Coordinates of C-alpha atoms in Angstrom, one line a residue:
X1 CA -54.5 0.9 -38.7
X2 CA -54.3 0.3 -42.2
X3 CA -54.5 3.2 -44.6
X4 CA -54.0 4.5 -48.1
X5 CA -50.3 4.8 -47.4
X6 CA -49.8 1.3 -48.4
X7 CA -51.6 1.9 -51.9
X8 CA -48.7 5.1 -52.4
X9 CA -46.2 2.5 -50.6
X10 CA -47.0 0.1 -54.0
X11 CA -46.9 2.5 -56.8
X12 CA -43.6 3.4 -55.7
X13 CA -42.3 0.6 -55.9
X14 CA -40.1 -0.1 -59.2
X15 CA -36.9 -2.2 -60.1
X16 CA -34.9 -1.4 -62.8
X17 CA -31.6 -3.1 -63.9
X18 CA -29.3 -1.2 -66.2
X19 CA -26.0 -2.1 -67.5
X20 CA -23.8 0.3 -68.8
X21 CA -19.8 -0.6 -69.8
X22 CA -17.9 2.3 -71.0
X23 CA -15.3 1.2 -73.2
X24 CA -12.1 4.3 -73.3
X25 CA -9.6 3.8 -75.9
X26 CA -6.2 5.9 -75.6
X27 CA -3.3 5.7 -77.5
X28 CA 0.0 7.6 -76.6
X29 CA 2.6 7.3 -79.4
X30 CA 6.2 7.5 -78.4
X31 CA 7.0 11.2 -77.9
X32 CA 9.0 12.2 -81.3
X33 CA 12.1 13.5 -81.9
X34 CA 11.8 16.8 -83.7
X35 CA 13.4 19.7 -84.8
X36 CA 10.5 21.5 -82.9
X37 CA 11.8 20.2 -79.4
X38 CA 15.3 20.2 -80.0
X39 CA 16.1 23.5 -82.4
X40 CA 19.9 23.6 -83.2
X41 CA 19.2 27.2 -83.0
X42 CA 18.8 27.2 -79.4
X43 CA 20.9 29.3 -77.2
X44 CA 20.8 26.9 -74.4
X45 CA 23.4 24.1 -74.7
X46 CA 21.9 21.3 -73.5
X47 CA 19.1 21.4 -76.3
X48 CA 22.3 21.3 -78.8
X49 CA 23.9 18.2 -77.3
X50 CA 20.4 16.6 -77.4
X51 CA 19.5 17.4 -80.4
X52 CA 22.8 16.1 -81.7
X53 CA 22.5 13.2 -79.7
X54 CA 19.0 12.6 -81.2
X55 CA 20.1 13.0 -84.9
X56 CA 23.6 10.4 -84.0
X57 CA 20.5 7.7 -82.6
X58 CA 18.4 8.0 -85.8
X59 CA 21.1 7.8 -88.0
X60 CA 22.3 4.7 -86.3
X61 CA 18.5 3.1 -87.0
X62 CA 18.3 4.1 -90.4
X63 CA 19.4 1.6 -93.1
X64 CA 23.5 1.2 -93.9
X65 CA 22.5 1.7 -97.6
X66 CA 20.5 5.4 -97.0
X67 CA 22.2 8.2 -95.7
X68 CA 20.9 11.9 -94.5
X69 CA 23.7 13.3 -96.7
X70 CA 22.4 10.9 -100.3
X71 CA 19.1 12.4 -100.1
X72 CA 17.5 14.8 -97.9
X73 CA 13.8 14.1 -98.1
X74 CA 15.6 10.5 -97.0
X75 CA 17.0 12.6 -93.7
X76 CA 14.0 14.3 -93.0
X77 CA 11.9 11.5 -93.1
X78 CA 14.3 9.5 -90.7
X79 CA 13.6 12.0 -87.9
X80 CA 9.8 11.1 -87.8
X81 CA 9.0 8.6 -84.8
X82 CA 8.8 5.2 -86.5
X83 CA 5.9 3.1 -85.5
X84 CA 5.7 -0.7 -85.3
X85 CA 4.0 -2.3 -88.8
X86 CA 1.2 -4.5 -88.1
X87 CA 1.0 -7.4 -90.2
X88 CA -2.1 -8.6 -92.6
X89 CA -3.9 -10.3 -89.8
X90 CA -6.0 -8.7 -86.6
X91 CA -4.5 -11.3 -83.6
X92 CA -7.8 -9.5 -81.6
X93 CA -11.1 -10.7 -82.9
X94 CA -14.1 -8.5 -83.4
X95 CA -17.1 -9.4 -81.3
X96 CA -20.2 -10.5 -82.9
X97 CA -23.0 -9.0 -82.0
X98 CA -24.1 -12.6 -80.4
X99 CA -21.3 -13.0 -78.8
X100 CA -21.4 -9.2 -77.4
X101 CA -25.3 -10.1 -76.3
X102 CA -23.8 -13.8 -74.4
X103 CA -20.7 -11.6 -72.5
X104 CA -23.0 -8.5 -70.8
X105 CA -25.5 -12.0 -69.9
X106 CA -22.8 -13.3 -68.4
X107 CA -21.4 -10.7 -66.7
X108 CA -25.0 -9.2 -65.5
X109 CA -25.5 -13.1 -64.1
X110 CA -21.5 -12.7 -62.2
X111 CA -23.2 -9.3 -60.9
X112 CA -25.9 -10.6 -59.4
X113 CA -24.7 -13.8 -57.9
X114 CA -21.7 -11.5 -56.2
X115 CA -25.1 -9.6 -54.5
X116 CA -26.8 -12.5 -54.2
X117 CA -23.8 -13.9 -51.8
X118 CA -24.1 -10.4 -50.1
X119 CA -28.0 -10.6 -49.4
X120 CA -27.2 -14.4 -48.3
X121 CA -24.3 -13.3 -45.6
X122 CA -26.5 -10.1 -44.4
X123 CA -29.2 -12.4 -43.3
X124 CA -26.5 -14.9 -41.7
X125 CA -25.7 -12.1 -39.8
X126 CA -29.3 -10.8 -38.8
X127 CA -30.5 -14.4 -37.9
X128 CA -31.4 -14.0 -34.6
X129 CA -33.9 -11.0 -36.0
X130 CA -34.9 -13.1 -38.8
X131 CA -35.4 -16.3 -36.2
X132 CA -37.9 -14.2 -33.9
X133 CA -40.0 -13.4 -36.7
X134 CA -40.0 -16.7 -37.7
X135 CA -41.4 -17.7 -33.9
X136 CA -44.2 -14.9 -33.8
X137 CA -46.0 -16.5 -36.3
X138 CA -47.0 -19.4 -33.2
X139 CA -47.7 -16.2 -30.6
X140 CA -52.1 -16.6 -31.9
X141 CA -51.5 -21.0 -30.4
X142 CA -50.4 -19.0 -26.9
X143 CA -53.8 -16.7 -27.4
X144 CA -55.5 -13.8 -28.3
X145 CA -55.7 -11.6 -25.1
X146 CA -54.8 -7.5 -25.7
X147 CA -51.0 -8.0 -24.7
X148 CA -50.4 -11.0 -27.0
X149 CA -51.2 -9.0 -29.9
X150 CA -49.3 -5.8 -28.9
X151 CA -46.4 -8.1 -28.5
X152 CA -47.1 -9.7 -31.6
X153 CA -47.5 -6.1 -33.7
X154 CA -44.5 -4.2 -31.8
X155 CA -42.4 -7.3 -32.5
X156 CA -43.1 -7.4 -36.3
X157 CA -43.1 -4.1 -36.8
X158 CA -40.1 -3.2 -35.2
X159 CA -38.1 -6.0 -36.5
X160 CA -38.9 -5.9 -39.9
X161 CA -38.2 -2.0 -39.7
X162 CA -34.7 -3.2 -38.3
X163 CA -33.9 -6.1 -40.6
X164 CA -35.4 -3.9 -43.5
X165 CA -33.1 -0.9 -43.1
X166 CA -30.2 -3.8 -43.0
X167 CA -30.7 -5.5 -46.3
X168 CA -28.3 -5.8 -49.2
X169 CA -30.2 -4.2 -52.4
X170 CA -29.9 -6.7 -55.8
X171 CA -30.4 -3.6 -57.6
X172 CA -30.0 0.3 -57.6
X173 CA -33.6 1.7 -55.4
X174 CA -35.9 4.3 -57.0
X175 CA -35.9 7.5 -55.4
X176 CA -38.3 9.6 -54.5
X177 CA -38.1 13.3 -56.5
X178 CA -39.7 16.4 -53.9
X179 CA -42.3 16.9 -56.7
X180 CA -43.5 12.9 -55.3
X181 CA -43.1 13.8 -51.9
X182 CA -45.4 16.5 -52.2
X183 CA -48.3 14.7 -53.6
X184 CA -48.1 11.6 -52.2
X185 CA -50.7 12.3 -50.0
X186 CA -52.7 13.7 -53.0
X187 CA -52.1 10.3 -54.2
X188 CA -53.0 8.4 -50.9
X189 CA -56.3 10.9 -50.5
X190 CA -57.7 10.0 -54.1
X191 CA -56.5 6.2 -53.9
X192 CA -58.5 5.8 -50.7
X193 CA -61.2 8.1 -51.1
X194 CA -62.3 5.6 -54.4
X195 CA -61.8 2.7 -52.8
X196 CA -64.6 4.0 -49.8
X197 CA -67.0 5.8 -52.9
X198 CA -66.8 2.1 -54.5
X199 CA -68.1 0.2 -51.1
X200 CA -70.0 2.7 -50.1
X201 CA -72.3 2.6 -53.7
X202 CA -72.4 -1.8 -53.1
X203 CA -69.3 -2.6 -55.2
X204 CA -66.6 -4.3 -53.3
X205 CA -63.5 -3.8 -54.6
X206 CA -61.7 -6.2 -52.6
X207 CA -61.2 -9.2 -55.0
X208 CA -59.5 -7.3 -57.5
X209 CA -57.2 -5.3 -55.6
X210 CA -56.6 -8.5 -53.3
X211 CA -56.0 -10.2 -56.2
X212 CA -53.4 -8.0 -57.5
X213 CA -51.4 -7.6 -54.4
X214 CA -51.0 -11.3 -54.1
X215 CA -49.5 -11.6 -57.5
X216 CA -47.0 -8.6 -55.9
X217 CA -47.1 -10.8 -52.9
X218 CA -45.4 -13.9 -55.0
X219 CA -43.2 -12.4 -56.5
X220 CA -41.7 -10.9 -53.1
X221 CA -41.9 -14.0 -51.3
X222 CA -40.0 -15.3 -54.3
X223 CA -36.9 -12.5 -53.9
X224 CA -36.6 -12.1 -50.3
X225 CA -36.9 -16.0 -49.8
X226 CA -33.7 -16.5 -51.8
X227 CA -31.4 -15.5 -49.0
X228 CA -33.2 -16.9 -46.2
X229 CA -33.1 -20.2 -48.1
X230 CA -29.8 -20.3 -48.5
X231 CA -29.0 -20.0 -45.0
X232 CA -31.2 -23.0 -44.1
X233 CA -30.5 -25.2 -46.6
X234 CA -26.8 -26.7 -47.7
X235 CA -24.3 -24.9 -49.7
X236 CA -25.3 -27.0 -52.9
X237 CA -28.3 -25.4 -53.1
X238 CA -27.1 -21.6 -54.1
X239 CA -24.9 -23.6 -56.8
X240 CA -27.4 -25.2 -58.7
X241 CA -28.9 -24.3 -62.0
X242 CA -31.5 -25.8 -63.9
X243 CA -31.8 -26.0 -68.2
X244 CA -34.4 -24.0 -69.6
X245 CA -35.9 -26.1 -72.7
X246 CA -34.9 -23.5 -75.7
X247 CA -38.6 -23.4 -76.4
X248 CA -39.5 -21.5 -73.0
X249 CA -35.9 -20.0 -73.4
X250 CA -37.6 -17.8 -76.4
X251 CA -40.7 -17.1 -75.1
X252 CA -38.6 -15.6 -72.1
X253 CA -36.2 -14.0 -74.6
X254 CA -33.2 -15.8 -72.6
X255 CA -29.5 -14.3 -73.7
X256 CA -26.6 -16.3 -72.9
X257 CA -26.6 -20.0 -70.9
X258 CA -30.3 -20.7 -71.0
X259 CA -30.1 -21.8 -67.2
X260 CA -32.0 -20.6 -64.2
X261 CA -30.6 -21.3 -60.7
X262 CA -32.3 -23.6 -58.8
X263 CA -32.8 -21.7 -55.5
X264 CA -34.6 -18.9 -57.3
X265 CA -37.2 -21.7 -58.8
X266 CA -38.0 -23.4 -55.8
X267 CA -38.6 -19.8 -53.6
X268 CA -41.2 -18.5 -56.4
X269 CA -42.3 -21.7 -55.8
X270 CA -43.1 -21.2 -52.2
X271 CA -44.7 -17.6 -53.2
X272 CA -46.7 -18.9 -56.0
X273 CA -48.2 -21.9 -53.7
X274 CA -48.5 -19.2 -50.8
X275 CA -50.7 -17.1 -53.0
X276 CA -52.6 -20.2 -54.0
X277 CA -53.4 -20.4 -50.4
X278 CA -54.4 -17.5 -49.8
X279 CA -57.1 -17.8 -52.4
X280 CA -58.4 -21.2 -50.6
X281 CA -62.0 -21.3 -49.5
X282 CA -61.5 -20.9 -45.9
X283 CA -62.2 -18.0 -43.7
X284 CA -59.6 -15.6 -43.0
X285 CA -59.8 -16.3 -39.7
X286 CA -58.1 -19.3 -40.5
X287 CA -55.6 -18.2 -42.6
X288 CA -54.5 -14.8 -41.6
X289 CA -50.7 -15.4 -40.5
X290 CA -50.4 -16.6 -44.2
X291 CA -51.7 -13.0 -45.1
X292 CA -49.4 -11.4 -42.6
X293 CA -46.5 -13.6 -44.0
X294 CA -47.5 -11.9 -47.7
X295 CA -47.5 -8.6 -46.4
X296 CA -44.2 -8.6 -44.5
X297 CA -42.3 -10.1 -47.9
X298 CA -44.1 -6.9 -49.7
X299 CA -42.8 -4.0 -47.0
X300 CA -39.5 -6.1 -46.9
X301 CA -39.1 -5.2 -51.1
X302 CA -40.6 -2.0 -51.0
X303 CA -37.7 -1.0 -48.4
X304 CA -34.9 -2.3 -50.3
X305 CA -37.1 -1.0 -53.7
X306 CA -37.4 2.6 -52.7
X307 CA -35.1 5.5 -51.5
X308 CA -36.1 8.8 -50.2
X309 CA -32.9 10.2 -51.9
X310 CA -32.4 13.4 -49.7
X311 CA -33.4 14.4 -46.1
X312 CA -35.1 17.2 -47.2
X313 CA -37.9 14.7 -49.2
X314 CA -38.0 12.5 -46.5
X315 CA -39.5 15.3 -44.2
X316 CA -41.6 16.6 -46.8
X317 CA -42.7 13.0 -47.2
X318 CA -43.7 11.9 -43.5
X319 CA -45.0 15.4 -42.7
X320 CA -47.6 15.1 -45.6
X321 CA -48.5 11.9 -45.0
X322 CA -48.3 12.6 -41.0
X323 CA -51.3 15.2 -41.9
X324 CA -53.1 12.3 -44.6
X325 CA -53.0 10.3 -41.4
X326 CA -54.6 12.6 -38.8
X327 CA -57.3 14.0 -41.5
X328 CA -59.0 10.3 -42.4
X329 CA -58.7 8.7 -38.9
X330 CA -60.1 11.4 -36.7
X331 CA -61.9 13.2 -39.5
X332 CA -64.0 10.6 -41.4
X333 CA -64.4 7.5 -40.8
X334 CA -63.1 6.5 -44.5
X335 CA -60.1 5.1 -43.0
X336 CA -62.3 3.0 -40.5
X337 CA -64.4 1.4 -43.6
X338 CA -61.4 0.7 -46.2
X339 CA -59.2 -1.0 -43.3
X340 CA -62.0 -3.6 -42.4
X341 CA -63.7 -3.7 -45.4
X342 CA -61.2 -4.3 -47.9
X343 CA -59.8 -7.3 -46.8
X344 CA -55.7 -8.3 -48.9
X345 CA -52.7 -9.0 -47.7
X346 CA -51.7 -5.2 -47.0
X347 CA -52.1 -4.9 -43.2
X348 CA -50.8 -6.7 -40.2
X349 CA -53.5 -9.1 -38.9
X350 CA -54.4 -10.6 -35.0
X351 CA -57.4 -12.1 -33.6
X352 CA -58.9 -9.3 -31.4
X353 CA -59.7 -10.0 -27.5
X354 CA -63.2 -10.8 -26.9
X355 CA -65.3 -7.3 -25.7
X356 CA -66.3 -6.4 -22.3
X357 CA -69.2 -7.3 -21.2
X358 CA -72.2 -5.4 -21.9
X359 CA -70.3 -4.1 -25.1
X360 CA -71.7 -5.3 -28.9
X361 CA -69.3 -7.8 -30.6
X362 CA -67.3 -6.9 -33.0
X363 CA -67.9 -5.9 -35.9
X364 CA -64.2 -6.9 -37.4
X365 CA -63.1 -10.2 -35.5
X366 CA -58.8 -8.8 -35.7
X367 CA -56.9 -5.9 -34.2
X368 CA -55.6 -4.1 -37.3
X369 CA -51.5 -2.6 -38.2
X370 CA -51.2 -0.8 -41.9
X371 CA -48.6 -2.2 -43.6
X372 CA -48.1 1.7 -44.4
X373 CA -47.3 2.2 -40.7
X374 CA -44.2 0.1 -41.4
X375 CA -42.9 0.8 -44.8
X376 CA -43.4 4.8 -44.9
X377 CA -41.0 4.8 -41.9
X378 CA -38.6 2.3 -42.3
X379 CA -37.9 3.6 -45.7
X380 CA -36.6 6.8 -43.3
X381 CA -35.0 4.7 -40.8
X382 CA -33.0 2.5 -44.0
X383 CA -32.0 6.0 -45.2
X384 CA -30.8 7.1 -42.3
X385 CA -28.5 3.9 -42.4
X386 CA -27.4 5.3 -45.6
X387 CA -26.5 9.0 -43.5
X388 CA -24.6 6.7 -41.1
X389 CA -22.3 5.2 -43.8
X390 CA -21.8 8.6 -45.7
X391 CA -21.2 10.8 -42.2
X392 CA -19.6 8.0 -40.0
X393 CA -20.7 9.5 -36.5
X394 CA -18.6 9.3 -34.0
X395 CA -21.1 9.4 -30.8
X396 CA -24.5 8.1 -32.3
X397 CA -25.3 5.2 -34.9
X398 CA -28.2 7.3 -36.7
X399 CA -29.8 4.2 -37.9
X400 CA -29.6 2.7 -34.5
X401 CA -31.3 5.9 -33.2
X402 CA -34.0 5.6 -36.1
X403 CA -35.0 2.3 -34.5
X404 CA -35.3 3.4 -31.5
X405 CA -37.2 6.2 -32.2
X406 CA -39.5 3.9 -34.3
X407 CA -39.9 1.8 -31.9
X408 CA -41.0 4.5 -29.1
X409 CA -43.5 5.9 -31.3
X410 CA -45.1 3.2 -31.8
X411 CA -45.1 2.1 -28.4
X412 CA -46.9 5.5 -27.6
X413 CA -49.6 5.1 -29.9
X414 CA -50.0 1.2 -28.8
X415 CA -50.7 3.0 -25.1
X416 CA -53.0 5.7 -26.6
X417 CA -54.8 3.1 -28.2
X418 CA -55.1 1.2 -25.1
X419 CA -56.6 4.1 -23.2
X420 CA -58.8 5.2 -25.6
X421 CA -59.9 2.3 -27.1
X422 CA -60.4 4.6 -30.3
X423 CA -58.6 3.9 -33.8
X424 CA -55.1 5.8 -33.8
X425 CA -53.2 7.3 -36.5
X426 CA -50.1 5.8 -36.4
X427 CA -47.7 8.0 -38.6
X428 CA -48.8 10.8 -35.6
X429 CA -46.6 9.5 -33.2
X430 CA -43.8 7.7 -35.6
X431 CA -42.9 10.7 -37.7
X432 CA -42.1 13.3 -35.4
X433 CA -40.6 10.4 -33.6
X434 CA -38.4 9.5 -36.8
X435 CA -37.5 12.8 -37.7
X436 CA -36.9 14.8 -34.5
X437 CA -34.3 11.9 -33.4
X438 CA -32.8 12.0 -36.6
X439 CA -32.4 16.2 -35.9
X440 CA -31.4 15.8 -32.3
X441 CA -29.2 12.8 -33.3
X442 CA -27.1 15.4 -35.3
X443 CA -27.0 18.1 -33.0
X444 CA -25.6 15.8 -30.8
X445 CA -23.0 14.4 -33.3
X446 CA -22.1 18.5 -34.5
X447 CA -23.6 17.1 -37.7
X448 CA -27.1 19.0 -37.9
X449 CA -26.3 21.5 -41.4
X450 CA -25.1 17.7 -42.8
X451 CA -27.7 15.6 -41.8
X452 CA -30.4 18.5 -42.7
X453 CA -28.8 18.7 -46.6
X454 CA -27.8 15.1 -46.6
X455 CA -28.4 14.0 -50.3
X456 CA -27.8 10.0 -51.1
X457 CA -26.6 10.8 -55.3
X458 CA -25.7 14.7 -55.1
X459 CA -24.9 13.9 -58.8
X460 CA -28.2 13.0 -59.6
X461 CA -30.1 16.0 -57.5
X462 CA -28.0 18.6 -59.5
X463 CA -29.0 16.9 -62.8
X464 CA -32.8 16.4 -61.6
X465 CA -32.7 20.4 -60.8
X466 CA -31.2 21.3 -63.8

């Protein structure tokens, strides 16, 4: 079902791109020859014969028309390390500002073409995944009976968690502090309970907060289709750029080459024209894949956006919102009225079966999956893709494990669903799923106490706690 989760899900989203070149200048002179180091005093011999040594080799570099003997401020002088002079002109030039502005432009482009390439050959290597999405878009044209659209939410659902957790990051995530953890479902609680007050007192917040995730929703499609693009279309494309006219270039406040690439233009494109679509007079009814398209390009950006930084907030996280879950679904039914009343491109859409007969008709014509449900934990199953690189199991893949486990919760409350015919909390059944196969994954590796304290930037956590 969809929940509040999703409204937390967005306002943790950020992207943030800082550059930072630390520039270290050390100079180490020749060590000198002194009187210090080599005392004529000396008991030892060897210091004597160096120091003799020493004074025959500066003598020998000293002009043929000075001698230590002539003048001895002349001698005392010739024992100081000589340095090269440096004649009138700098051969380095000193950066202009303008210039200094054009290099980090250029270099911050380099950067993110080298991730772009990444991104591109992560989803050469996930196309099979990113192909079966593509063909569950045409599972409503097979129809709408009960076990097309658990196929057609397990399969979404579970893949996007996979493919999610897989994805190469353009930029560094935001994580989530312990102090976030423990009021997201504060957060979620007040979020949703004034999105029910507003429909239930007759205004409908819908168009405003639907407009608002589509813009979102653009500028995902716009990011996540840049990859995907450039596996389908030929190599050319990734390569070319298009001139900015300079008047746009200010308005944009554009450093360096005033050139955007081409591939990036034609996906925002797509998401800009998707959004447009959205908005068009028809029925949802008729246009609800395009509003599940929307959604999965948001909770495939929020998993790359967001990282729960330790193991310690993750729990915190999922067992708060695990309890935000429970509390509006079986104890209100603000949940219930928010989910079908409030209708953006934040939720997993399918036409629902006809009812039994003898039953009324339904009041909401699809069978409902909160994008929440997806994003909450596959931002724990990508972390624990992050454990996997860090503690490099030797029995069991913890991500691999995470998927699994995803996928077997949801599969539980799928058949609770079934058998009740009663509106399920999902995050009941995929957090303890999520979280005790992370904990018996590392029991089973011997890596429990590491797993348990697992932190992504320990460097960070001990500044944060300081």
């Amino acid at each position: 079902m969809v929940n509040a989760t999703t409204l937390a899900t967005t306002v943790l989203v950020a992207a943030s791109f800082l550059i930072s070149i630390p520039q270290n200048h050390a100079f180490v002179p020749n060590t000198p020859l002194t009187r210090t180091q080599y005392s004529p005093t000396s008991t030892n011999f060897q210091h004597k014969t160096n120091y003799k040594r020493n004074l025959e080799i500066q003598a020998d570099n000293t002009d043929d028309t000075t001698t230590t003997d002539s003048n001895p401020l002349a001698a005392f002088l010739s024992l100081l390390p000589k340095f090269p002079s440096s004649p009138n002109t700098n051969t380095t030039p000193i950066e202009s500002e303008e210039d200094r502005i054009k290099r980090l432009a250029a270099e911050r482009v380099l950067e993110l073409e080298e991730r772009e390439t990444e991104r591109q050959l992560q989803v050469k290597e996930d196309i099979i995944p990113y192909g079966f999405l593509f063909v569950l878009q045409f599972l409503p044209l097979l129809g709408t009976d009960r076990i097309e659209g658990l196929l057609y939410f397990f399969g979404m659902a579970v893949t996007t968690v996979y493919v999610g957790g897989r994805q190469v990051t353009l930029a560094e995530s935001e994580s989530v502090t312990l102090k976030s953890a423990l009021f997201a479902p504060i957060f979620a609680s007040f979020s949703i309970g004034v999105l029910y007050t507003l429909i239930k007192s007759g205004l409908d917040p819908t168009v405003l907060y639907a407009f608002l995730v589509t813009i979102f929703g653009a500028l995902a499609i716009s990011d996540i289709g840049v990859p995907i693009l450039r596996n389908v279309l030929p190599a050319e494309f990734a390569e070319a750029k298009v001139t900015v006219p300079d008047s746009i270039a200010e308005v944009l406040k554009m450093e360096g080459e005033r050139e955007l690439p081409l591939d990036g233009l034609v996906t925002l494109a797509l998401g800009v024209g998707a959004t447009a679509a959205y908005w068009a007079p028809f029925p949802i009814e008729q246009k609800f894949i395009l509003s599940n398209v929307i959604a999965w390009a948001i909770g495939m950006i929020t998993l790359t956006s967001v990282s729960l930084g330790t193991f310690q907030t993750a729990a915190v996280l999922l067992a708060g919102l695990f309890l935000y879950d429970i509390f509006w679904v079986f104890g209100t039914d603000v949940m219930m009225t928010v989910a079908t009343k409030v209708e953006a491109p934040v939720k997993l859409l399918y036409t629902a079966p006809p009812p039994p007969e003898g039953m009324a008709p339904r009041s909401y014509p699809f069978s409902v999956l909160g994008l929440g449900d997806v994003v909450i934990p596959g931002l724990f199953v990508a972390f624990m893709g992050k454990v996997d690189n860090v503690l490099k199991p030797e029995k069991f893949g913890y991500f691999n494990v995470a998927v699994g486990a995803y996928a077997f919760g949801l599969a539980a409350c799928f058949i609770v669903n079934d058998i009740t015919h009663a509106g399920q909390p999902a995050l009941l059944y995929l957090d303890p799923a999520c979280i005790g196969s992370a904990l018996a994954c590392g029991a089973a590796n011997g890596q429990l106490k590491e797993v348990w304290n697992f932190q992504e930037n320990p460097e960070e956590e001990e500044v944060a706690a300081e």
